[in-house]
N, CA, C and O atoms as a DFTB+ gen file, in Angstrom:
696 C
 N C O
     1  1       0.787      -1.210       0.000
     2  2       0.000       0.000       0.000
     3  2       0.832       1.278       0.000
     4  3       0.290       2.344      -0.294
     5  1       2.073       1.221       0.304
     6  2       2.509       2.171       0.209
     7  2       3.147       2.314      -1.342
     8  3       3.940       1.466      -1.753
     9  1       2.725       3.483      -2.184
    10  2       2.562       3.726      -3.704
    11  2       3.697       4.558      -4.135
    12  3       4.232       4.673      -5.237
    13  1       4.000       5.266      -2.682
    14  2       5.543       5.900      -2.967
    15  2       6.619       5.317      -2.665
    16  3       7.604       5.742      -3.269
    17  1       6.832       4.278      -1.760
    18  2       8.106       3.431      -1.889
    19  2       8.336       2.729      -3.409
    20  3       9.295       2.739      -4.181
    21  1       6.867       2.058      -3.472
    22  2       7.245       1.186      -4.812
    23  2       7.374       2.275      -6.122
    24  3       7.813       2.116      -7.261
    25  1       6.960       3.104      -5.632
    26  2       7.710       4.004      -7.354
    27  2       8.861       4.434      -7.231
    28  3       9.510       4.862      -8.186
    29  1       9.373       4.377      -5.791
    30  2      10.997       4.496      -5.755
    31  2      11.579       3.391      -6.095
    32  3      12.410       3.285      -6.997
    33  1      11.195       2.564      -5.432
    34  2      11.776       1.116      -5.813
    35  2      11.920       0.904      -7.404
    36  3      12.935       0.542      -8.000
    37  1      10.827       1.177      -7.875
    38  2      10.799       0.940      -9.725
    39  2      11.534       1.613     -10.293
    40  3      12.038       1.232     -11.349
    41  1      11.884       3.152      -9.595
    42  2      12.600       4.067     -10.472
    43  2      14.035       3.177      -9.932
    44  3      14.885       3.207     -10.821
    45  1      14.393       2.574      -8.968
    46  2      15.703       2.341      -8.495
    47  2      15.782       0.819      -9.426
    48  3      16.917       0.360      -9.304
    49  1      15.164       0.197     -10.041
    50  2      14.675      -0.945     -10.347
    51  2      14.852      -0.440     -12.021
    52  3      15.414      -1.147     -12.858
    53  1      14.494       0.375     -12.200
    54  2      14.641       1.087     -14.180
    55  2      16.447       1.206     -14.082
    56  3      17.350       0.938     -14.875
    57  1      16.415       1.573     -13.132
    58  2      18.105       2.496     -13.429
    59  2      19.595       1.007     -13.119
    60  3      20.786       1.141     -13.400
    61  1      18.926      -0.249     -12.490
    62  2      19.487      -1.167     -12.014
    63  2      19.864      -1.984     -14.147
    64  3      20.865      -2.400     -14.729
    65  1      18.270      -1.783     -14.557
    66  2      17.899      -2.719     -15.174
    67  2      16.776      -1.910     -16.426
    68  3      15.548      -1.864     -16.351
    69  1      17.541      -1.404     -17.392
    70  2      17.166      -0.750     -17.688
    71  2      15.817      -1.282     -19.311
    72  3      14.869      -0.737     -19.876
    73  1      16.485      -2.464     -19.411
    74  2      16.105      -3.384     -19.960
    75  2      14.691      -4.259     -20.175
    76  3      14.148      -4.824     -21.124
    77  1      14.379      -4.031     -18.632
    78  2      13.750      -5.051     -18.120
    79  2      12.218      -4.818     -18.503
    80  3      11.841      -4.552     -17.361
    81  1      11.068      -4.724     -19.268
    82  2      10.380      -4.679     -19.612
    83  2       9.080      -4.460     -18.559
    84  3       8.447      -3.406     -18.506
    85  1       8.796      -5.658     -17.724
    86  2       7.822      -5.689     -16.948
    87  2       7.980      -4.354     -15.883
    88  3       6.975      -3.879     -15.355
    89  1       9.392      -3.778     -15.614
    90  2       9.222      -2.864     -14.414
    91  2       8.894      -1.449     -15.145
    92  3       8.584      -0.620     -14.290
    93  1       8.863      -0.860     -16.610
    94  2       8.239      -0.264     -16.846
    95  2       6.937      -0.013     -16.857
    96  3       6.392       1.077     -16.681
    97  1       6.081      -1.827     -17.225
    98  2       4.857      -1.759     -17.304
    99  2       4.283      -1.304     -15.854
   100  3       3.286      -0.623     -15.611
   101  1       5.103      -1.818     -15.079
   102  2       4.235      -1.585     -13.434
   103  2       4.428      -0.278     -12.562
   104  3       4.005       0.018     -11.445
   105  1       5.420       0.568     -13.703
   106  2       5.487       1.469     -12.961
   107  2       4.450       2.731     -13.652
   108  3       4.151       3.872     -13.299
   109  1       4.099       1.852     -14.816
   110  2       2.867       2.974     -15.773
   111  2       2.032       2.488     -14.831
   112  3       1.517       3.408     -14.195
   113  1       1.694       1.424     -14.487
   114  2       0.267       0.407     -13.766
   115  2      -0.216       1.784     -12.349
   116  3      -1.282       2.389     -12.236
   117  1       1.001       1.878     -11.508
   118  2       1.067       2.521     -10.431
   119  2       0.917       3.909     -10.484
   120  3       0.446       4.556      -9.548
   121  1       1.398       4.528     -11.824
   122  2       0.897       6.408     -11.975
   123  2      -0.684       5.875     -12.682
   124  3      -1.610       6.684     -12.745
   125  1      -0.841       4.469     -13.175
   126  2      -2.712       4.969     -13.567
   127  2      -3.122       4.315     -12.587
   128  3      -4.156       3.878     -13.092
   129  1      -3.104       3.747     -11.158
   130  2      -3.591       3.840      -9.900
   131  2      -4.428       5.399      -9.142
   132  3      -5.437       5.774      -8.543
   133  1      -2.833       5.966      -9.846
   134  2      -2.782       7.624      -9.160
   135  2      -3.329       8.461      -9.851
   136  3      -3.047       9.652      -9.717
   137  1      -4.485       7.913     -10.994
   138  2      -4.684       8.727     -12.025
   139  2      -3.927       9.665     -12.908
   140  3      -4.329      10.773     -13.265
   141  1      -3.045       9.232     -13.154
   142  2      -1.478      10.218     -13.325
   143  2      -1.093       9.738     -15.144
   144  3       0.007       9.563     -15.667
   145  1      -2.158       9.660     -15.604
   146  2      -1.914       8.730     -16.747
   147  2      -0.904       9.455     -18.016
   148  3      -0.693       8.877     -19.082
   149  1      -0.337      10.825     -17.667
   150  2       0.854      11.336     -18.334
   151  2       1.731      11.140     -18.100
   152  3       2.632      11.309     -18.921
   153  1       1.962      10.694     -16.907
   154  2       3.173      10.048     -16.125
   155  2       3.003       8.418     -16.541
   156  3       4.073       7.827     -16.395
   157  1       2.155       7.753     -16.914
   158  2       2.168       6.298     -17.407
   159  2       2.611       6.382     -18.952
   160  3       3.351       5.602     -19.552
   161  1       1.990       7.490     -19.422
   162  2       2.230       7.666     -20.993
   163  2       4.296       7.492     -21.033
   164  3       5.147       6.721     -21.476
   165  1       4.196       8.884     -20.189
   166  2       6.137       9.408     -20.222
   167  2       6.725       8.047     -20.113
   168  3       7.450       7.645     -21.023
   169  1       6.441       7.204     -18.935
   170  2       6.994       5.848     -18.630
   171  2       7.083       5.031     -19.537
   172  3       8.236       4.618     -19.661
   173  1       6.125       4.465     -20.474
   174  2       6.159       3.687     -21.660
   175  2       6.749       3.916     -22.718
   176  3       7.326       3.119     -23.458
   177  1       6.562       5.466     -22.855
   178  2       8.047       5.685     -24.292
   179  2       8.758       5.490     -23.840
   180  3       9.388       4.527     -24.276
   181  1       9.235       6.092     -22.758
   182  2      10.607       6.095     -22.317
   183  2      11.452       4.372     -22.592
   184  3      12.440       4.022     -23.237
   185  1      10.685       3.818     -21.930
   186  2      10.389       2.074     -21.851
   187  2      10.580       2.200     -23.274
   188  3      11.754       2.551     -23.394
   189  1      10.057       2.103     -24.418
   190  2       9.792       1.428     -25.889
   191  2      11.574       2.637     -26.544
   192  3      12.409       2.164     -27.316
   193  1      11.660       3.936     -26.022
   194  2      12.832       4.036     -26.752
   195  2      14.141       3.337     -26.343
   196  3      14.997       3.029     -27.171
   197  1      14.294       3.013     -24.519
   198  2      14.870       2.126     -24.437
   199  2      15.458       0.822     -24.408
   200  3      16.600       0.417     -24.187
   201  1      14.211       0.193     -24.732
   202  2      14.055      -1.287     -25.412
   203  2      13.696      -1.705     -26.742
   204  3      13.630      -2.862     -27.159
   205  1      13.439      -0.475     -27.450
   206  2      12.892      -0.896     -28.536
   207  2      11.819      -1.650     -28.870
   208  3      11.146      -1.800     -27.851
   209  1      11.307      -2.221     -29.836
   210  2       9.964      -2.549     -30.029
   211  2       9.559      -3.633     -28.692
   212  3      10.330      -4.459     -28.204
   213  1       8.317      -3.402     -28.322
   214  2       7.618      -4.492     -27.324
   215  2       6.138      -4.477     -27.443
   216  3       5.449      -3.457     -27.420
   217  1       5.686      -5.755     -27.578
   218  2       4.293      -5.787     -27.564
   219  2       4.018      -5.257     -26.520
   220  3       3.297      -4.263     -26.602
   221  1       4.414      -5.644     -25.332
   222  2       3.693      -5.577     -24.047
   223  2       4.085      -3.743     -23.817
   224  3       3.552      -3.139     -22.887
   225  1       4.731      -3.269     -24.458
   226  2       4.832      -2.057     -23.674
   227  2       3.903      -1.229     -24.998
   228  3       3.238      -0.311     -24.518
   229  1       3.813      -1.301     -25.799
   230  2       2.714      -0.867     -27.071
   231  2       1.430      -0.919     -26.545
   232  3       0.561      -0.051     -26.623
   233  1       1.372      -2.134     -25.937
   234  2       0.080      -2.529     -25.217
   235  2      -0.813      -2.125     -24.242
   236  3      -2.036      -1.986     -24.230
   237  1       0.329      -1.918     -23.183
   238  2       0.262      -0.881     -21.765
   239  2       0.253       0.209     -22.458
   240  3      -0.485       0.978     -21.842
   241  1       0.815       0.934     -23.777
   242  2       0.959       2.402     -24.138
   243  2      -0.726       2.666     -24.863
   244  3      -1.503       3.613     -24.738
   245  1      -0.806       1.725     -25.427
   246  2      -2.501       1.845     -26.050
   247  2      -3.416       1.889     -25.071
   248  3      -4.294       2.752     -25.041
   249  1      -3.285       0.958     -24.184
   250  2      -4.623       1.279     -22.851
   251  2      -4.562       2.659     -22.189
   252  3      -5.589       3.292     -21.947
   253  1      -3.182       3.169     -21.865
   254  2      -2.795       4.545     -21.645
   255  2      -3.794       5.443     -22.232
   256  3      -4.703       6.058     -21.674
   257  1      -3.289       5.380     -24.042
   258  2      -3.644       6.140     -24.559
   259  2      -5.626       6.197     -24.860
   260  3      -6.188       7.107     -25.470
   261  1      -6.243       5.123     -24.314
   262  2      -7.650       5.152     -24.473
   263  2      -8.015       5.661     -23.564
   264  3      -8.973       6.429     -23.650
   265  1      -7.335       5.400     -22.261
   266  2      -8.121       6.036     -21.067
   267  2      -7.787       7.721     -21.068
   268  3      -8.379       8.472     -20.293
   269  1      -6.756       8.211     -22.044
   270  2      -6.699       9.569     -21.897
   271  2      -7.839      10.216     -23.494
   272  3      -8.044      11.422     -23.629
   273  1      -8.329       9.341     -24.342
   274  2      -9.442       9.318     -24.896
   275  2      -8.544       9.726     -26.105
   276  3      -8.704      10.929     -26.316
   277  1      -7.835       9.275     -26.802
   278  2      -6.988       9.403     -27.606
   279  2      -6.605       8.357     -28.627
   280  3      -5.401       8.119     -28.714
   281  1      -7.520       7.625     -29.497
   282  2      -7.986       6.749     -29.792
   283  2      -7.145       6.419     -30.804
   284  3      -6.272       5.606     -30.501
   285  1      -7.161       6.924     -32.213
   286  2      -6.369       6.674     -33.035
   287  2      -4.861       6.614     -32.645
   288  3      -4.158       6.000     -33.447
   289  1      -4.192       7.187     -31.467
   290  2      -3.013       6.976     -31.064
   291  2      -2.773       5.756     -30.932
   292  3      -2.018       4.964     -31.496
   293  1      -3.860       5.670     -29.730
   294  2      -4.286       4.350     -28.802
   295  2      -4.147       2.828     -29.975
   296  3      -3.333       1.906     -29.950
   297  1      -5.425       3.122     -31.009
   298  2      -5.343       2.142     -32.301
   299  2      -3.755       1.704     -32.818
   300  3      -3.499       0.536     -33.112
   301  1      -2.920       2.596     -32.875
   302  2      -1.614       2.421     -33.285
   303  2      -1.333       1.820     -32.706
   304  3      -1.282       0.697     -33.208
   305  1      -0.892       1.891     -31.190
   306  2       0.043       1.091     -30.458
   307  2      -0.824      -0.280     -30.273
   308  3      -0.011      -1.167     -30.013
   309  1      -1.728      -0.642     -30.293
   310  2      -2.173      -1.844     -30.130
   311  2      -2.601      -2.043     -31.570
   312  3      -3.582      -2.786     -31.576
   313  1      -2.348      -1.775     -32.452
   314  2      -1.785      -2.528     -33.713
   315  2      -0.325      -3.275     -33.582
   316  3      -0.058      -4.474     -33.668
   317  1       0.535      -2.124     -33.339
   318  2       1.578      -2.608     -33.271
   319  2       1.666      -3.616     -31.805
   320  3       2.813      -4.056     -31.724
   321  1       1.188      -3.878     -31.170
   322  2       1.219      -4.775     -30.229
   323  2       0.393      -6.378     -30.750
   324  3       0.557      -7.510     -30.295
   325  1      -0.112      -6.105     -31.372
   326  2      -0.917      -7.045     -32.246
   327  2       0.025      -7.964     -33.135
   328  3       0.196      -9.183     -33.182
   329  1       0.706      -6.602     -33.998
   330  2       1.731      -6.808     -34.575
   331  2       2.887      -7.978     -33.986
   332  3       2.853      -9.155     -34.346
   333  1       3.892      -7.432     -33.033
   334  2       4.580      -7.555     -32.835
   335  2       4.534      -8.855     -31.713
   336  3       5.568      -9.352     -31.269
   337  1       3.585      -9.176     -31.449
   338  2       3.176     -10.385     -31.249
   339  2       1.681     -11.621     -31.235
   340  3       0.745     -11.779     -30.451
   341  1       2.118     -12.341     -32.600
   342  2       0.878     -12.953     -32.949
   343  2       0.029     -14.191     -32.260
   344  3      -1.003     -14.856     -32.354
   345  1       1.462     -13.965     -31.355
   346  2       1.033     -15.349     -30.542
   347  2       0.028     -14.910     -29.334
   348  3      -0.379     -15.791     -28.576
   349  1      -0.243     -13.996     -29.209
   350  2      -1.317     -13.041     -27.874
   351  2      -2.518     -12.687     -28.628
   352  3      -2.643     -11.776     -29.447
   353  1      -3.624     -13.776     -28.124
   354  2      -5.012     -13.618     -29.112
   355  2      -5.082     -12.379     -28.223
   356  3      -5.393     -11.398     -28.899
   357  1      -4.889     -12.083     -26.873
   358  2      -4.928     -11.012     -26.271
   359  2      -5.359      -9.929     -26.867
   360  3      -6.466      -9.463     -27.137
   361  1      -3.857      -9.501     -27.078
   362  2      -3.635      -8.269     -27.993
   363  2      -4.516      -8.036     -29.605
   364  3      -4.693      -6.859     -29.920
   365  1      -4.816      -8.651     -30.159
   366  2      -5.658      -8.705     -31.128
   367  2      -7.235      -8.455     -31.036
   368  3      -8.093      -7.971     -31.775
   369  1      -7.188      -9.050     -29.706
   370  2      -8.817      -8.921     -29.231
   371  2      -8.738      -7.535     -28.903
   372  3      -9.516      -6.878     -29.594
   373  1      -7.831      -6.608     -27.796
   374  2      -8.216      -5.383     -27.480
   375  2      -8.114      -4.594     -29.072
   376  3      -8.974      -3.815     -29.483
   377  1      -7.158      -4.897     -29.660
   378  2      -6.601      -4.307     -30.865
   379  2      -8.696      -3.904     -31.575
   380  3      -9.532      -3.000     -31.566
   381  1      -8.496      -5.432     -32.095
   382  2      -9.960      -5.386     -32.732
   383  2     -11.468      -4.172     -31.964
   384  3     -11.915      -3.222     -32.607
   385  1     -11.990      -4.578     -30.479
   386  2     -12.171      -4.056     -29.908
   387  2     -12.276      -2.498     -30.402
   388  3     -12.981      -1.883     -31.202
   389  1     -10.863      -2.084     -29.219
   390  2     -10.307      -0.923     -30.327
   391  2     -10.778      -0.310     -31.646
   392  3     -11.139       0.859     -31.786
   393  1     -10.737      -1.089     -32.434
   394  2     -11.239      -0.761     -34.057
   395  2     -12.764      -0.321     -33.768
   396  3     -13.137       0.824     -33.515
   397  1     -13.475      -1.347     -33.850
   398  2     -14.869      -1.132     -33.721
   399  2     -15.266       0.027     -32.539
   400  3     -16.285       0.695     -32.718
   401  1     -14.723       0.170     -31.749
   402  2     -15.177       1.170     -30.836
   403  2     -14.773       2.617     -31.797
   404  3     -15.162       3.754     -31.529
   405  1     -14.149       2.337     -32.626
   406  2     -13.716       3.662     -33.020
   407  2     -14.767       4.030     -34.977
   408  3     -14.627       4.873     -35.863
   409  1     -15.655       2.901     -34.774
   410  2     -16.602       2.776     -35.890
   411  2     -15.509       2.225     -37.253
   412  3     -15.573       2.679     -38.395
   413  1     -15.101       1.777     -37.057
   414  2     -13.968       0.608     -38.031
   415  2     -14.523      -0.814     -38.311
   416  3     -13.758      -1.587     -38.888
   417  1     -15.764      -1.251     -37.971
   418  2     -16.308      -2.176     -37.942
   419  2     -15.951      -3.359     -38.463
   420  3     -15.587      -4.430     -37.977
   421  1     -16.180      -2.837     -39.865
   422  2     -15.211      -4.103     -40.485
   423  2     -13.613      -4.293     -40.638
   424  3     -13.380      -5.468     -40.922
   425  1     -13.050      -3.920     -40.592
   426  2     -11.879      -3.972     -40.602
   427  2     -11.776      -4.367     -38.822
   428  3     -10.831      -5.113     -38.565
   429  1     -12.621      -3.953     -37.631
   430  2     -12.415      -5.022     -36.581
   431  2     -12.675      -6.070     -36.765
   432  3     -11.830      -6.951     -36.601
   433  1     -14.236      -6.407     -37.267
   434  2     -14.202      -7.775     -37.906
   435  2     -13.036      -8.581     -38.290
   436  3     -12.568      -9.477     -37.588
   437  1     -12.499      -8.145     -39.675
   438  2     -11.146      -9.199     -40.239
   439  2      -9.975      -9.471     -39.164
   440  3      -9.502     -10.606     -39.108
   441  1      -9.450      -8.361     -38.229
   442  2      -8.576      -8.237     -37.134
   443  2      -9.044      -9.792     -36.246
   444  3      -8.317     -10.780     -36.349
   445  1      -9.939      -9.815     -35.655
   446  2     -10.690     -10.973     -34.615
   447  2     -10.602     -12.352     -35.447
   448  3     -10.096     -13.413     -35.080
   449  1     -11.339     -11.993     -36.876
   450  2     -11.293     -13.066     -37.438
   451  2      -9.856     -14.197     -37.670
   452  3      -9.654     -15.398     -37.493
   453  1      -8.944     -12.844     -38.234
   454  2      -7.538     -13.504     -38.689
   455  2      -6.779     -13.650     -37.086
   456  3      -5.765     -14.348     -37.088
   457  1      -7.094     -13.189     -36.051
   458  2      -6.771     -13.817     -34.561
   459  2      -7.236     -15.046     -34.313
   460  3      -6.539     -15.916     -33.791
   461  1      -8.478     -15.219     -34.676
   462  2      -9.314     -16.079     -34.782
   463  2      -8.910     -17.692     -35.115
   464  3      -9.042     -18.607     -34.302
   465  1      -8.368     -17.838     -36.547
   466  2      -7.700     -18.544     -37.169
   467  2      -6.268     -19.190     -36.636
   468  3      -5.766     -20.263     -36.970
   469  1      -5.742     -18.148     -35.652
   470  2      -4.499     -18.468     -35.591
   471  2      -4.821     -18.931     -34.194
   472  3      -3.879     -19.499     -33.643
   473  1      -5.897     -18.825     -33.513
   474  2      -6.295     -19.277     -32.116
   475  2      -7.680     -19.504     -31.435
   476  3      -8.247     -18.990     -30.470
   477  1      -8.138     -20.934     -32.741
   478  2      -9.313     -21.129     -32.559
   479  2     -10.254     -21.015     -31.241
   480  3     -11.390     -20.564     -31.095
   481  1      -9.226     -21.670     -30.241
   482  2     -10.172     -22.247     -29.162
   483  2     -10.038     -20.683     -27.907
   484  3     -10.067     -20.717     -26.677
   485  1      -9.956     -19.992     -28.433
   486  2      -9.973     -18.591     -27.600
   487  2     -11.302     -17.975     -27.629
   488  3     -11.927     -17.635     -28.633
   489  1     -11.720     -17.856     -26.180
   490  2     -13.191     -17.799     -26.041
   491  2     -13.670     -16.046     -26.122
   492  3     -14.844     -15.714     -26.283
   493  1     -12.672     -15.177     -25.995
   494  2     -12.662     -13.798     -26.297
   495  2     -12.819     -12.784     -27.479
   496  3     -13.519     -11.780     -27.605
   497  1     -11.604     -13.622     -28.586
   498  2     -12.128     -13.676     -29.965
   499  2     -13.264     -14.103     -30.029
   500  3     -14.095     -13.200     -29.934
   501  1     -13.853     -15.517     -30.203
   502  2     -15.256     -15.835     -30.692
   503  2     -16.057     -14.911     -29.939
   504  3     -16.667     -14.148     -30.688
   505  1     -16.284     -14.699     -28.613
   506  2     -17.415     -13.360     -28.157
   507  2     -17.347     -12.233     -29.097
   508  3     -18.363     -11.994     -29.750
   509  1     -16.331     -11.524     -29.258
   510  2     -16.019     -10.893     -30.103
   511  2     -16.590     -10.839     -31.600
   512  3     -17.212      -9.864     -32.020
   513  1     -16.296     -12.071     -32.425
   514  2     -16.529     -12.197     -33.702
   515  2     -18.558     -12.322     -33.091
   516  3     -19.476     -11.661     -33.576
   517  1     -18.633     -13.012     -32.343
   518  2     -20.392     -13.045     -32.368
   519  2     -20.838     -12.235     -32.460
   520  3     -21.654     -12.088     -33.370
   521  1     -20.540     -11.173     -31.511
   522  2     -21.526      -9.623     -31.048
   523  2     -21.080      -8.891     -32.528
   524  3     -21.972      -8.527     -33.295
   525  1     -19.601      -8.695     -32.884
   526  2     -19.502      -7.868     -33.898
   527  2     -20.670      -8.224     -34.891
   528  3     -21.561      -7.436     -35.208
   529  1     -20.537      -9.622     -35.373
   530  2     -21.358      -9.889     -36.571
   531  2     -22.505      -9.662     -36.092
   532  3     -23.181      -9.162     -36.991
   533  1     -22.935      -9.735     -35.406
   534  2     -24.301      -9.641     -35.226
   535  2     -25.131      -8.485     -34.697
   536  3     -26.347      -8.302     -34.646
   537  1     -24.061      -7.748     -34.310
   538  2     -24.277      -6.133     -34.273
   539  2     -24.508      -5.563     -35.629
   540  3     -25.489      -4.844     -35.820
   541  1     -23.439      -5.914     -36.838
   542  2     -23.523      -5.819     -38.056
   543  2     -24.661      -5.895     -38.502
   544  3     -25.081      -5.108     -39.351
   545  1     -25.469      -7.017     -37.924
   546  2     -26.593      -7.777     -39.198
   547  2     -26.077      -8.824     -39.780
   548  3     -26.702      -9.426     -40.653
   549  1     -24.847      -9.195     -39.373
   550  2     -24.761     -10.456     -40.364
   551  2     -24.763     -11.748     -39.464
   552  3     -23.862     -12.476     -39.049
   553  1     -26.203     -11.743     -39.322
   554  2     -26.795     -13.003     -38.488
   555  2     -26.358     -14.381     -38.839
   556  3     -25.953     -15.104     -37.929
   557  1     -26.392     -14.755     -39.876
   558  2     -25.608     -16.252     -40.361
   559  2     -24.036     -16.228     -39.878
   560  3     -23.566     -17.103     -39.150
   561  1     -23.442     -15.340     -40.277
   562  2     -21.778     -15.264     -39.838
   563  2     -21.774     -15.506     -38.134
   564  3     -21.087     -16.237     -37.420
   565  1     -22.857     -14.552     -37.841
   566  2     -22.781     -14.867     -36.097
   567  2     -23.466     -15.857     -35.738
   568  3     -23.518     -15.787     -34.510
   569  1     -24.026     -16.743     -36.086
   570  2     -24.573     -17.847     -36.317
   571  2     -23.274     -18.954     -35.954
   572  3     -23.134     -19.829     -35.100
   573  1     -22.648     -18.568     -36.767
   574  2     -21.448     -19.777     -37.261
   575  2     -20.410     -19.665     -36.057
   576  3     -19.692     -20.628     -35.790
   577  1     -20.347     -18.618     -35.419
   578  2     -19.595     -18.018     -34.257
   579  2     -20.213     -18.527     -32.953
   580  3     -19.529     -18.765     -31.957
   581  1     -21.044     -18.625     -32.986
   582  2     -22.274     -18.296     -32.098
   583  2     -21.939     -20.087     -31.558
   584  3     -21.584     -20.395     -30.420
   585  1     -22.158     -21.026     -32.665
   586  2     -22.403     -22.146     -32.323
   587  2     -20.640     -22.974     -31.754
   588  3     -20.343     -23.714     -30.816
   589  1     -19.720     -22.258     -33.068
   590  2     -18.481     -22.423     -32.249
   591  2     -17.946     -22.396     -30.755
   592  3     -17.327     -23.258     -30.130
   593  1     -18.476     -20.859     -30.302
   594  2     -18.309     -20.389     -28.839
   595  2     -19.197     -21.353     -28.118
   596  3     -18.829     -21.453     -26.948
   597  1     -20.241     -22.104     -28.399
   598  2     -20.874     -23.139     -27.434
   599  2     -20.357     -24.441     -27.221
   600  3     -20.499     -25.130     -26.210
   601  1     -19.550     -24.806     -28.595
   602  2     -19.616     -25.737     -28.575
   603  2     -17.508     -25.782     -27.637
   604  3     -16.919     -26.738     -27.133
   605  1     -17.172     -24.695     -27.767
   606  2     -15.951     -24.312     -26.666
   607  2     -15.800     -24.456     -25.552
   608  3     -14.906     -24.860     -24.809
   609  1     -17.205     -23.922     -25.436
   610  2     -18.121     -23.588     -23.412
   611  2     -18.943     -23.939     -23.640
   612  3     -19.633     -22.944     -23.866
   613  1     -19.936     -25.387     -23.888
   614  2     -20.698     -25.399     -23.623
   615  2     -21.506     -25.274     -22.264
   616  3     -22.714     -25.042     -22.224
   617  1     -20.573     -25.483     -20.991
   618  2     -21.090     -24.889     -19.511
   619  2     -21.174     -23.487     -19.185
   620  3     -21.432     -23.081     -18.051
   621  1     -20.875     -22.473     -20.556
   622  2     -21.395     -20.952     -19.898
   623  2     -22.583     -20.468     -20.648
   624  3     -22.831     -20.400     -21.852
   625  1     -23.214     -20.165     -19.622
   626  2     -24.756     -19.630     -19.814
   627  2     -24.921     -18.500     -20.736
   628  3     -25.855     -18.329     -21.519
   629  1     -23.884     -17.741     -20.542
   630  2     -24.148     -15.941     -21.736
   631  2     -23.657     -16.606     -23.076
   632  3     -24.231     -16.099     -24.040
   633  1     -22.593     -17.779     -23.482
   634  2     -22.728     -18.685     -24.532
   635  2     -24.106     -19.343     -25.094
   636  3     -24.694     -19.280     -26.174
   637  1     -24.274     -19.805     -24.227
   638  2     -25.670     -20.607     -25.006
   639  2     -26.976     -19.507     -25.190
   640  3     -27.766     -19.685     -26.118
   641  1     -27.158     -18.292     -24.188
   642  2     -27.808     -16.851     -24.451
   643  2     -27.232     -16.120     -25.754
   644  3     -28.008     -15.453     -26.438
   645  1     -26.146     -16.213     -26.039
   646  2     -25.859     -15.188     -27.542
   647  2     -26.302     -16.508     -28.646
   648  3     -26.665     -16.090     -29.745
   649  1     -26.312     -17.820     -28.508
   650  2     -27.062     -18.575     -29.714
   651  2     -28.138     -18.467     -29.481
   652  3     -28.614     -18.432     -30.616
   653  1     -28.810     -18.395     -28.925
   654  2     -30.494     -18.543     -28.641
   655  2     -31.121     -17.052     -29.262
   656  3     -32.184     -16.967     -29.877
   657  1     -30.233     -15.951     -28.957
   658  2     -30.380     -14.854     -29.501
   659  2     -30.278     -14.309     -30.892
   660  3     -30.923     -13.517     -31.579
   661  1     -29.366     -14.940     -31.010
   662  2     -28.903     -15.233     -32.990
   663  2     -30.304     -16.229     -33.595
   664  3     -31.140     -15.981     -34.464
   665  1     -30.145     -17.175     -32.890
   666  2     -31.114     -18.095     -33.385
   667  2     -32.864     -17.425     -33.285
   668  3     -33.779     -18.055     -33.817
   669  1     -33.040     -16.514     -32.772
   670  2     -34.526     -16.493     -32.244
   671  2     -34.568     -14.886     -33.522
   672  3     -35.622     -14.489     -34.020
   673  1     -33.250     -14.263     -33.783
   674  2     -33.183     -13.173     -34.704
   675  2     -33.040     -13.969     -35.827
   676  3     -33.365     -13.517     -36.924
   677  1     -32.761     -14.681     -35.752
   678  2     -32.675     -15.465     -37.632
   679  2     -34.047     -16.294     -38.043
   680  3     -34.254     -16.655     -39.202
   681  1     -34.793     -16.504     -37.146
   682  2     -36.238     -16.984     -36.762
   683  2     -37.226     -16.221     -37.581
   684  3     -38.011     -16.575     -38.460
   685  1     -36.898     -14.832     -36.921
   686  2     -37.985     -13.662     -37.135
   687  2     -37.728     -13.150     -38.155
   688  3     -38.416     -12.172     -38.450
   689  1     -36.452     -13.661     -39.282
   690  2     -36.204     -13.252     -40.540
   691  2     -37.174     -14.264     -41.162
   692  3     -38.138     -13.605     -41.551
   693  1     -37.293     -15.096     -41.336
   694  2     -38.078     -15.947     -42.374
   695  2     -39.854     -15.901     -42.057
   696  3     -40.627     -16.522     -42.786
């Protein structure tokens, strides 16, 4: 609990190890505790010019940059966090997210989708690809999503609620 030792500690912890990736992220984590989110911003470049490219610090720099409502910035760095590592359906999901919140719709779509592909059994993507498509209107596509994500989880209840919902809207089409 005490918020000013450990930002001494981190700053004594940057200067030990300057390298070290995670003690940047936690020391952005601790100025957006403090609502201090220019001081999380400063921390993460600082972090990405001294380490050079990092998903995880692109990543922490994009959430930064949404909560200071700065979106297309924000979109960048969690592209490039997307980017720079494909193996984090993670990052693809906020990435996508991201998109669509910013009325990019489709192009979030393809983002989730091609995450999608590379990490079928990820239950965040498929939520994702459901609501998008089916926010869209494209009830069959979320259909096809819809039944995937159940058949993933079939023991979660808001799973088998987004097919029943697809299904009861594709109903009232015919």
């Amino acid at each position: 609990g005490d918020l000013e030792l450990a930002r001494t500690e981190y700053e004594t912890a940057l200067r030990l190890g300057p390298w070290f990736v995670p003690t940047y992220v936690n020391l952005a984590d601790l100025h957006r505790q403090t609502q201090r989110d220019d001081e999380a911003e400063r921390v993460l470049r600082t972090g990405l010019a001294q380490v050079g490219d990092s998903a995880e610090l692109s990543y922490a720099l994009g959430l930064t940059l949404v909560r200071q409502g700065r979106s297309s910035d924000a979109i960048a760095e969690l592209a490039r966090a997307a980017e720079l590592a494909p193996e984090s359906p993670r990052y693809a999901y906020v990435y996508g997210i991201a998109l669509n919140s910013a009325g990019e719709v489709e192009r979030a779509r393809r983002v989730l989708d091609d995450a999608y592909r590379r990490h079928p059994g990820d239950r965040s993507l498929l939520t994702g690809l459901v609501t998008l498509s089916r926010d869209a209107g494209d009830l069959e596509v979320a259909l096809r999503y819809a039944v995937a994500l159940v058949e993933l989880i079939p023991e979660d209840p808001g799973a088998r609620q987004l097919l029943a919902d697809i299904q009861s809207r594709l109903g009232g089409e015919q």
